[in-house]
mmCIF file of C-alpha atoms in Angstrom:
data_model
loop_
_atom_site.group_PDB
_atom_site.id
_atom_site.type_symbol
_atom_site.label_atom_id
_atom_site.label_comp_id
_atom_site.label_asym_id
_atom_site.label_seq_id
_atom_site.Cartn_x
_atom_site.Cartn_y
_atom_site.Cartn_z
ATOM 1 C CA MET A 1091 148.576 125.548 89.827
ATOM 2 C CA PRO A 1092 152.118 124.992 88.451
ATOM 3 C CA VAL A 1093 154.947 126.147 90.679
ATOM 4 C CA LEU A 1094 157.517 128.424 88.912
ATOM 5 C CA ASN A 1095 161.162 128.242 89.872
ATOM 6 C CA ARG A 1096 163.230 131.372 90.557
ATOM 7 C CA ALA A 1097 164.616 131.581 86.985
ATOM 8 C CA GLU A 1098 161.152 131.308 85.440
ATOM 9 C CA LEU A 1099 159.811 133.953 87.792
ATOM 10 C CA SER A 1100 162.667 136.234 86.836
ATOM 11 C CA ARG A 1101 162.026 135.763 83.109
ATOM 12 C CA THR A 1102 158.294 136.386 83.593
ATOM 13 C CA GLY A 1103 159.028 139.576 85.501
ATOM 14 C CA VAL A 1104 161.339 140.855 82.764
ATOM 15 C CA ILE A 1105 158.736 140.146 80.060
ATOM 16 C CA PHE A 1106 156.033 141.887 82.092
ATOM 17 C CA VAL A 1107 158.175 144.979 82.669
ATOM 18 C CA ALA A 1108 159.118 145.094 78.959
ATOM 19 C CA LEU A 1109 155.472 144.911 77.925
ATOM 20 C CA LEU A 1110 154.559 147.625 80.439
ATOM 21 C CA LEU A 1111 157.312 149.892 79.139
ATOM 22 C CA ALA A 1112 156.202 149.320 75.543
ATOM 23 C CA ILE A 1113 152.616 150.222 76.394
ATOM 24 C CA CYS A 1114 153.749 153.374 78.204
ATOM 25 C CA ALA A 1115 156.016 154.358 75.340
ATOM 26 C CA THR A 1116 153.202 153.956 72.823
ATOM 27 C CA GLY A 1117 150.903 156.059 74.970
ATOM 28 C CA ALA A 1118 153.528 158.760 75.319
ATOM 29 C CA ALA A 1119 154.117 158.886 71.572
ATOM 30 C CA ALA A 1120 150.422 159.287 70.747
ATOM 31 C CA ARG A 1121 149.225 162.884 70.757
ATOM 32 C CA GLU A 1122 146.988 165.530 69.240
ATOM 33 C CA PHE A 1123 148.655 168.162 67.049
ATOM 34 C CA ARG A 1124 147.195 171.665 66.927
ATOM 35 C CA ALA A 1125 147.155 173.242 63.451
ATOM 36 C CA ALA A 1126 146.504 176.943 62.825
ATOM 37 C CA ASP A 1127 144.964 178.599 59.766
ATOM 38 C CA THR A 1128 143.514 182.105 59.530
ATOM 39 C CA GLN A 1129 141.162 181.211 56.673
ATOM 40 C CA SER A 1130 137.510 180.159 56.969
ATOM 41 C CA GLU A 1131 136.390 176.583 57.545
ATOM 42 C CA ASP A 1132 135.640 175.797 53.885
ATOM 43 C CA TYR A 1133 138.815 177.392 52.465
ATOM 44 C CA PRO A 1134 141.098 175.055 50.445
ATOM 45 C CA THR A 1135 144.014 175.342 52.882
ATOM 46 C CA VAL A 1136 141.792 174.380 55.826
ATOM 47 C CA GLN A 1137 140.361 171.473 53.847
ATOM 48 C CA ALA A 1138 143.903 170.402 52.987
ATOM 49 C CA LEU A 1139 144.956 170.441 56.647
ATOM 50 C CA ARG A 1140 141.971 168.277 57.546
ATOM 51 C CA TYR A 1141 142.777 165.924 54.679
ATOM 52 C CA MET A 1142 146.337 165.644 55.956
ATOM 53 C CA GLY A 1143 145.042 164.984 59.470
ATOM 54 C CA ALA A 1144 142.800 162.183 58.219
ATOM 55 C CA LEU A 1145 145.756 160.543 56.446
ATOM 56 C CA ILE A 1146 147.922 160.777 59.555
ATOM 57 C CA ALA A 1147 145.201 159.370 61.822
ATOM 58 C CA GLU A 1148 144.578 156.476 59.438
ATOM 59 C CA ARG A 1149 148.226 155.588 58.829
ATOM 60 C CA SER A 1150 149.262 155.933 62.467
ATOM 61 C CA GLY A 1151 146.437 153.650 63.581
ATOM 62 C CA GLY A 1152 144.845 156.521 65.479
ATOM 63 C CA ARG A 1153 147.968 157.307 67.515
ATOM 64 C CA HIS A 1154 148.241 160.809 66.057
ATOM 65 C CA GLU A 1155 145.467 163.274 65.359
ATOM 66 C CA VAL A 1156 145.500 166.777 63.885
ATOM 67 C CA LYS A 1157 142.985 169.290 65.230
ATOM 68 C CA VAL A 1158 142.573 172.238 62.860
ATOM 69 C CA PHE A 1159 141.834 175.687 64.282
ATOM 70 C CA HIS A 1160 140.583 177.846 61.402
ATOM 71 C CA SER A 1161 139.217 181.400 61.121
ATOM 72 C CA ARG A 1162 141.985 182.938 63.286
ATOM 73 C CA GLN A 1163 140.886 180.971 66.352
ATOM 74 C CA LEU A 1164 144.517 180.874 67.512
ATOM 75 C CA GLY A 1165 145.304 184.433 66.417
ATOM 76 C CA GLU A 1166 146.401 186.346 63.344
ATOM 77 C CA GLU A 1167 149.188 184.908 61.179
ATOM 78 C CA LYS A 1168 151.974 186.976 62.741
ATOM 79 C CA GLU A 1169 150.941 185.738 66.190
ATOM 80 C CA THR A 1170 150.531 182.093 65.177
ATOM 81 C CA ILE A 1171 153.958 182.052 63.504
ATOM 82 C CA GLU A 1172 155.543 183.235 66.744
ATOM 83 C CA GLN A 1173 153.570 180.650 68.732
ATOM 84 C CA THR A 1174 154.620 177.911 66.318
ATOM 85 C CA ARG A 1175 158.243 178.941 66.637
ATOM 86 C CA ALA A 1176 157.904 178.689 70.426
ATOM 87 C CA GLY A 1177 156.230 175.270 70.161
ATOM 88 C CA ALA A 1178 152.831 176.388 71.498
ATOM 89 C CA ILE A 1179 151.243 175.600 68.087
ATOM 90 C CA ASP A 1180 152.331 172.436 66.273
ATOM 91 C CA LEU A 1181 151.376 173.005 62.625
ATOM 92 C CA ASN A 1182 150.785 176.268 60.806
ATOM 93 C CA ARG A 1183 149.707 177.257 57.318
ATOM 94 C CA THR A 1184 150.969 180.723 56.530
ATOM 95 C CA ASN A 1185 151.818 182.997 53.631
ATOM 96 C CA VAL A 1186 155.502 183.171 52.791
ATOM 97 C CA ALA A 1187 155.623 186.966 53.117
ATOM 98 C CA LEU A 1188 154.924 186.817 56.850
ATOM 99 C CA ILE A 1189 157.162 183.901 57.740
ATOM 100 C CA GLY A 1190 159.852 185.685 55.735
ATOM 101 C CA ASN A 1191 160.343 187.843 58.823
ATOM 102 C CA PHE A 1192 161.950 184.727 60.348
ATOM 103 C CA VAL A 1193 163.124 182.606 57.378
ATOM 104 C CA PRO A 1194 165.079 184.713 54.832
ATOM 105 C CA ALA A 1195 164.504 182.423 51.815
ATOM 106 C CA MET A 1196 160.765 183.034 52.109
ATOM 107 C CA ASN A 1197 161.247 186.696 51.234
ATOM 108 C CA VAL A 1198 162.584 185.650 47.849
ATOM 109 C CA LEU A 1199 159.391 183.722 47.045
ATOM 110 C CA ALA A 1200 157.376 186.834 47.925
ATOM 111 C CA MET A 1201 159.337 189.072 45.519
ATOM 112 C CA PRO A 1202 157.040 190.978 43.133
ATOM 113 C CA PHE A 1203 156.926 189.865 39.494
ATOM 114 C CA LEU A 1204 159.393 187.020 40.164
ATOM 115 C CA PHE A 1205 157.279 184.178 38.759
ATOM 116 C CA ARG A 1206 156.191 184.373 35.127
ATOM 117 C CA SER A 1207 153.070 182.262 35.685
ATOM 118 C CA ILE A 1208 151.450 179.866 38.137
ATOM 119 C CA GLU A 1209 152.944 177.004 36.109
ATOM 120 C CA HIS A 1210 156.414 178.513 36.502
ATOM 121 C CA MET A 1211 155.911 178.852 40.269
ATOM 122 C CA GLN A 1212 154.737 175.246 40.632
ATOM 123 C CA LYS A 1213 157.690 173.948 38.621
ATOM 124 C CA VAL A 1214 160.080 175.808 40.932
ATOM 125 C CA LEU A 1215 158.385 174.670 44.130
ATOM 126 C CA ASP A 1216 157.949 171.036 43.030
ATOM 127 C CA GLY A 1217 161.615 170.720 42.070
ATOM 128 C CA PRO A 1218 165.025 170.866 43.773
ATOM 129 C CA ILE A 1219 164.713 174.567 44.611
ATOM 130 C CA GLY A 1220 161.472 174.007 46.525
ATOM 131 C CA ASN A 1221 162.966 171.087 48.459
ATOM 132 C CA GLU A 1222 166.034 173.132 49.363
ATOM 133 C CA ILE A 1223 163.881 175.977 50.642
ATOM 134 C CA LEU A 1224 161.746 173.660 52.779
ATOM 135 C CA GLY A 1225 164.977 172.266 54.193
ATOM 136 C CA SER A 1226 166.168 175.703 55.278
ATOM 137 C CA PHE A 1227 163.651 176.229 58.099
ATOM 138 C CA GLU A 1228 165.187 174.318 61.019
ATOM 139 C CA PRO A 1229 167.666 176.969 62.240
ATOM 140 C CA TYR A 1230 164.668 179.268 62.790
ATOM 141 C CA GLY A 1231 162.530 176.886 64.859
ATOM 142 C CA PHE A 1232 160.379 175.339 62.100
ATOM 143 C CA VAL A 1233 160.413 172.386 59.711
ATOM 144 C CA GLY A 1234 159.017 173.037 56.234
ATOM 145 C CA LEU A 1235 156.587 170.329 55.118
ATOM 146 C CA ALA A 1236 154.894 171.490 51.909
ATOM 147 C CA PHE A 1237 153.856 174.421 49.751
ATOM 148 C CA TYR A 1238 150.222 175.285 49.030
ATOM 149 C CA ASP A 1239 149.089 177.429 46.100
ATOM 150 C CA SER A 1240 147.884 180.955 46.706
ATOM 151 C CA GLY A 1241 147.179 182.138 43.168
ATOM 152 C CA ALA A 1242 148.204 185.604 42.041
ATOM 153 C CA ARG A 1243 147.698 188.664 44.221
ATOM 154 C CA SER A 1244 146.205 191.792 42.641
ATOM 155 C CA ILE A 1245 145.215 195.263 43.850
ATOM 156 C CA TYR A 1246 141.628 196.293 44.629
ATOM 157 C CA ASN A 1247 140.171 199.511 46.025
ATOM 158 C CA VAL A 1248 137.026 201.511 46.751
ATOM 159 C CA VAL A 1249 138.035 204.764 45.002
ATOM 160 C CA ARG A 1250 138.730 204.269 41.283
ATOM 161 C CA PRO A 1251 139.835 201.763 38.647
ATOM 162 C CA VAL A 1252 143.609 201.399 38.596
ATOM 163 C CA ARG A 1253 144.766 201.323 34.986
ATOM 164 C CA SER A 1254 148.281 202.692 35.533
ATOM 165 C CA ILE A 1255 150.726 203.447 38.325
ATOM 166 C CA ALA A 1256 149.457 207.039 38.307
ATOM 167 C CA ASP A 1257 146.040 205.788 39.468
ATOM 168 C CA LEU A 1258 147.616 204.335 42.626
ATOM 169 C CA ARG A 1259 149.071 207.632 43.768
ATOM 170 C CA GLY A 1260 147.708 208.681 47.143
ATOM 171 C CA LEU A 1261 145.733 205.476 47.802
ATOM 172 C CA ARG A 1262 146.112 203.827 51.205
ATOM 173 C CA ILE A 1263 146.604 200.133 50.453
ATOM 174 C CA ARG A 1264 146.599 197.461 53.121
ATOM 175 C CA VAL A 1265 149.532 195.068 53.026
ATOM 176 C CA GLN A 1266 150.599 192.100 55.115
ATOM 177 C CA GLN A 1267 152.763 192.806 58.132
ATOM 178 C CA SER A 1268 155.908 192.572 56.044
ATOM 179 C CA GLU A 1269 158.538 195.186 55.208
ATOM 180 C CA LEU A 1270 158.926 193.710 51.736
ATOM 181 C CA MET A 1271 155.225 194.199 50.947
ATOM 182 C CA SER A 1272 155.307 197.756 52.315
ATOM 183 C CA GLN A 1273 158.315 198.558 50.148
ATOM 184 C CA MET A 1274 156.550 197.165 47.078
ATOM 185 C CA ILE A 1275 153.424 199.323 47.522
ATOM 186 C CA ARG A 1276 155.530 202.374 48.339
ATOM 187 C CA SER A 1277 157.483 201.848 45.104
ATOM 188 C CA LEU A 1278 154.187 201.955 43.195
ATOM 189 C CA GLY A 1279 153.370 205.387 44.639
ATOM 190 C CA ALA A 1280 150.671 204.280 47.090
ATOM 191 C CA GLU A 1281 150.770 204.412 50.882
ATOM 192 C CA PRO A 1282 151.147 200.979 52.535
ATOM 193 C CA VAL A 1283 149.148 200.273 55.689
ATOM 194 C CA GLU A 1284 150.203 197.126 57.538
ATOM 195 C CA LEU A 1285 147.113 195.455 58.987
ATOM 196 C CA PRO A 1286 146.317 191.932 60.191
ATOM 197 C CA TYR A 1287 144.183 189.995 57.709
ATOM 198 C CA GLY A 1288 141.159 189.966 60.003
ATOM 199 C CA GLN A 1289 141.019 193.773 60.179
ATOM 200 C CA VAL A 1290 140.881 194.487 56.434
ATOM 201 C CA LEU A 1291 137.086 194.398 56.080
ATOM 202 C CA THR A 1292 136.666 196.845 58.959
ATOM 203 C CA GLY A 1293 139.375 199.030 57.429
ATOM 204 C CA LEU A 1294 137.504 199.156 54.122
ATOM 205 C CA THR A 1295 134.114 199.879 55.662
ATOM 206 C CA ASN A 1296 135.488 202.562 58.021
ATOM 207 C CA HIS A 1297 137.659 204.121 55.277
ATOM 208 C CA LEU A 1298 140.816 203.544 57.295
ATOM 209 C CA ILE A 1299 142.189 202.131 54.032
ATOM 210 C CA ASP A 1300 141.223 202.653 50.399
ATOM 211 C CA GLY A 1301 142.076 199.161 49.258
ATOM 212 C CA ALA A 1302 144.190 196.051 49.624
ATOM 213 C CA GLU A 1303 145.849 193.370 47.524
ATOM 214 C CA ASN A 1304 145.055 189.679 47.479
ATOM 215 C CA ASN A 1305 143.967 186.734 45.344
ATOM 216 C CA TRP A 1306 140.473 186.083 43.969
ATOM 217 C CA PRO A 1307 139.268 183.707 46.724
ATOM 218 C CA SER A 1308 140.463 185.961 49.557
ATOM 219 C CA PHE A 1309 138.882 188.991 47.850
ATOM 220 C CA VAL A 1310 135.498 187.249 47.698
ATOM 221 C CA THR A 1311 135.322 184.907 50.728
ATOM 222 C CA THR A 1312 136.084 187.822 53.073
ATOM 223 C CA ASP A 1313 133.351 189.993 51.503
ATOM 224 C CA HIS A 1314 135.928 192.610 50.494
ATOM 225 C CA TYR A 1315 134.364 192.585 47.013
ATOM 226 C CA LYS A 1316 131.170 194.029 48.458
ATOM 227 C CA HIS A 1317 133.006 197.219 49.423
ATOM 228 C CA ALA A 1318 135.969 197.462 47.043
ATOM 229 C CA GLY A 1319 134.405 197.550 43.578
ATOM 230 C CA HIS A 1320 137.585 197.960 41.506
ATOM 231 C CA TYR A 1321 139.897 194.958 40.996
ATOM 232 C CA THR A 1322 142.999 195.331 38.799
ATOM 233 C CA LEU A 1323 144.849 192.233 37.609
ATOM 234 C CA THR A 1324 148.311 193.451 38.508
ATOM 235 C CA GLU A 1325 149.182 189.881 39.563
ATOM 236 C CA HIS A 1326 152.240 191.405 41.204
ATOM 237 C CA THR A 1327 153.064 188.401 43.365
ATOM 238 C CA MET A 1328 152.385 184.687 43.095
ATOM 239 C CA SER A 1329 153.863 183.866 46.465
ATOM 240 C CA PRO A 1330 152.692 180.496 47.777
ATOM 241 C CA GLU A 1331 151.520 179.408 51.178
ATOM 242 C CA VAL A 1332 153.761 177.168 53.251
ATOM 243 C CA LEU A 1333 152.914 174.482 55.798
ATOM 244 C CA VAL A 1334 155.350 174.225 58.700
ATOM 245 C CA ILE A 1335 155.594 172.190 61.876
ATOM 246 C CA SER A 1336 157.330 173.492 64.978
ATOM 247 C CA LEU A 1337 160.802 172.070 65.526
ATOM 248 C CA LYS A 1338 159.723 171.044 69.024
ATOM 249 C CA ALA A 1339 156.809 168.970 67.678
ATOM 250 C CA TRP A 1340 158.979 167.527 64.898
ATOM 251 C CA LYS A 1341 161.612 166.269 67.339
ATOM 252 C CA SER A 1342 158.905 164.516 69.352
ATOM 253 C CA LEU A 1343 158.168 162.264 66.349
ATOM 254 C CA SER A 1344 159.968 159.038 65.526
ATOM 255 C CA ALA A 1345 161.785 158.797 62.189
ATOM 256 C CA ASP A 1346 158.913 156.714 60.781
ATOM 257 C CA ASP A 1347 156.341 159.236 61.945
ATOM 258 C CA GLN A 1348 158.373 162.101 60.456
ATOM 259 C CA THR A 1349 158.230 160.295 57.110
ATOM 260 C CA LEU A 1350 154.482 159.816 57.593
ATOM 261 C CA PHE A 1351 153.976 163.549 58.229
ATOM 262 C CA ARG A 1352 156.036 164.542 55.168
ATOM 263 C CA GLU A 1353 154.148 162.156 52.877
ATOM 264 C CA ALA A 1354 150.747 163.262 54.224
ATOM 265 C CA ALA A 1355 151.736 166.920 53.751
ATOM 266 C CA ALA A 1356 152.823 166.293 50.142
ATOM 267 C CA ARG A 1357 149.509 164.583 49.378
ATOM 268 C CA SER A 1358 147.579 167.421 51.024
ATOM 269 C CA SER A 1359 149.400 169.882 48.740
ATOM 270 C CA ARG A 1360 148.128 168.095 45.613
ATOM 271 C CA PHE A 1361 144.655 167.891 47.155
ATOM 272 C CA MET A 1362 144.720 171.617 47.911
ATOM 273 C CA ARG A 1363 145.638 172.583 44.331
ATOM 274 C CA GLU A 1364 142.515 170.916 42.977
ATOM 275 C CA LYS A 1365 140.296 172.665 45.508
ATOM 276 C CA TRP A 1366 142.061 175.967 44.826
ATOM 277 C CA ARG A 1367 141.439 175.933 41.078
ATOM 278 C CA ASP A 1368 137.730 175.377 41.631
ATOM 279 C CA LEU A 1369 137.459 178.163 44.206
ATOM 280 C CA GLU A 1370 139.348 180.650 42.021
ATOM 281 C CA GLU A 1371 136.846 180.150 39.194
ATOM 282 C CA GLN A 1372 133.848 180.403 41.530
ATOM 283 C CA SER A 1373 135.214 183.549 43.206
ATOM 284 C CA GLN A 1374 135.870 185.343 39.945
ATOM 285 C CA ARG A 1375 132.344 184.563 38.711
ATOM 286 C CA LYS A 1376 130.840 185.819 41.973
ATOM 287 C CA ALA A 1377 132.759 189.118 41.768
ATOM 288 C CA ILE A 1378 131.658 189.661 38.154
ATOM 289 C CA GLU A 1379 128.027 188.927 39.030
ATOM 290 C CA ALA A 1380 128.254 191.458 41.880
ATOM 291 C CA GLY A 1381 129.269 194.173 39.424
ATOM 292 C CA VAL A 1382 132.933 194.519 40.377
ATOM 293 C CA THR A 1383 134.898 196.485 37.750
ATOM 294 C CA ILE A 1384 137.779 194.243 36.627
ATOM 295 C CA VAL A 1385 140.713 195.893 34.864
ATOM 296 C CA ARG A 1386 142.510 193.203 32.867
ATOM 297 C CA ASP A 1387 144.362 195.047 30.111
ATOM 298 C CA ILE A 1388 147.079 196.926 31.987
ATOM 299 C CA ASP A 1389 150.637 197.526 30.844
ATOM 300 C CA ARG A 1390 152.595 195.566 33.443
ATOM 301 C CA LYS A 1391 156.026 196.822 32.408
ATOM 302 C CA PRO A 1392 155.885 200.126 34.331
ATOM 303 C CA PHE A 1393 154.815 198.167 37.420
ATOM 304 C CA GLU A 1394 157.740 195.782 36.998
ATOM 305 C CA ASP A 1395 160.179 198.632 36.331
ATOM 306 C CA ALA A 1396 159.075 200.302 39.572
ATOM 307 C CA MET A 1397 160.454 197.299 41.485
ATOM 308 C CA ALA A 1398 164.083 198.163 40.670
ATOM 309 C CA ALA A 1399 164.792 199.437 44.192
ATOM 310 C CA VAL A 1400 163.129 196.360 45.731
ATOM 311 C CA TYR A 1401 165.388 194.021 43.752
ATOM 312 C CA SER A 1402 168.432 196.183 44.374
ATOM 313 C CA LYS A 1403 167.900 195.885 48.119
ATOM 314 C CA ALA A 1404 167.324 192.119 47.924
ATOM 315 C CA GLY A 1405 170.444 191.750 45.774
ATOM 316 C CA ARG A 1406 172.652 192.973 48.616
ATOM 317 C CA ASP A 1407 172.263 189.510 50.123
ATOM 318 C CA PRO A 1408 174.345 187.139 47.940
ATOM 319 C CA ALA A 1409 172.199 184.117 48.899
ATOM 320 C CA ALA A 1410 168.964 185.916 47.931
ATOM 321 C CA ALA A 1411 170.469 187.179 44.668
ATOM 322 C CA ALA A 1412 171.609 183.668 43.730
ATOM 323 C CA LEU A 1413 168.192 182.180 44.537
ATOM 324 C CA ILE A 1414 166.389 184.823 42.458
ATOM 325 C CA GLU A 1415 168.674 184.057 39.520
ATOM 326 C CA ARG A 1416 168.087 180.294 39.837
ATOM 327 C CA ILE A 1417 164.309 180.768 39.934
ATOM 328 C CA ARG A 1418 164.356 182.985 36.838
ATOM 329 C CA LYS A 1419 166.324 180.344 34.915
ATOM 330 C CA VAL A 1420 163.722 177.607 35.506
ATOM 331 C CA GLU A 1421 161.899 176.982 32.224
#
């Protein structure tokens, strides 16, 4: 056996300690990220989160994994947003109307009749305005990663076809737990009832509510279409979904890993859009086959005109007014 002198022993010890520290650091950096989604397992947003997780696991060499909790396993959206803000949940897919209770810019994206079409919405979100909005989350405990599509939301009910604003009068319509959404329904002459997403089906079957408002896939995948046989294409909002990561989880990532998460989120957004288009078509066909009465030919102008007070209130905030104007100018 060769005999090492004191200098060689010292160098060997330093190398050993350095290697040990590197191994410990790598172990500390590796972790599992918990992602929340209230939708069912096969829903496009859940599939997109899993797709993102697979990309992250592959590109991090297995150091990072994303475990997706779907179907409200971690709570309703309002609860999971609060948990994400506190750092108890790492990633969260949520509708902009609910997170707007924390991040003001999100309320603008939820404004009724703001986007002229899905194409208009995507152009806004994929451009500078979308990037600026995602960059505005940090002061509120989140980091915005990507937008997911959510189609257009329309009104459905169990009582009668809605062909005009007059037909909404007196109906109890479920809305998200958002003051903006309550104000919108109130402006249309109906009575808003704020309920968590998971309680809508029970509300319809027990006649606690007369109807609700949502997109085609949510209307069908939740079985709401089996009870609410009248669906009117008001398409009053085209507010997207947003994927956020808690600021606490974000700060635990290295700069390289932060880039990895952003790139994986952007790719999952494109993946989700493809899945969404397919599900929208399938859902609409299923509702038609089930005999749902679909009112397509409504005069939207009276609905839009009824939003004057909603926009007047939003316009009191100079930042919101400027953002609304910028969005409207996007061609």
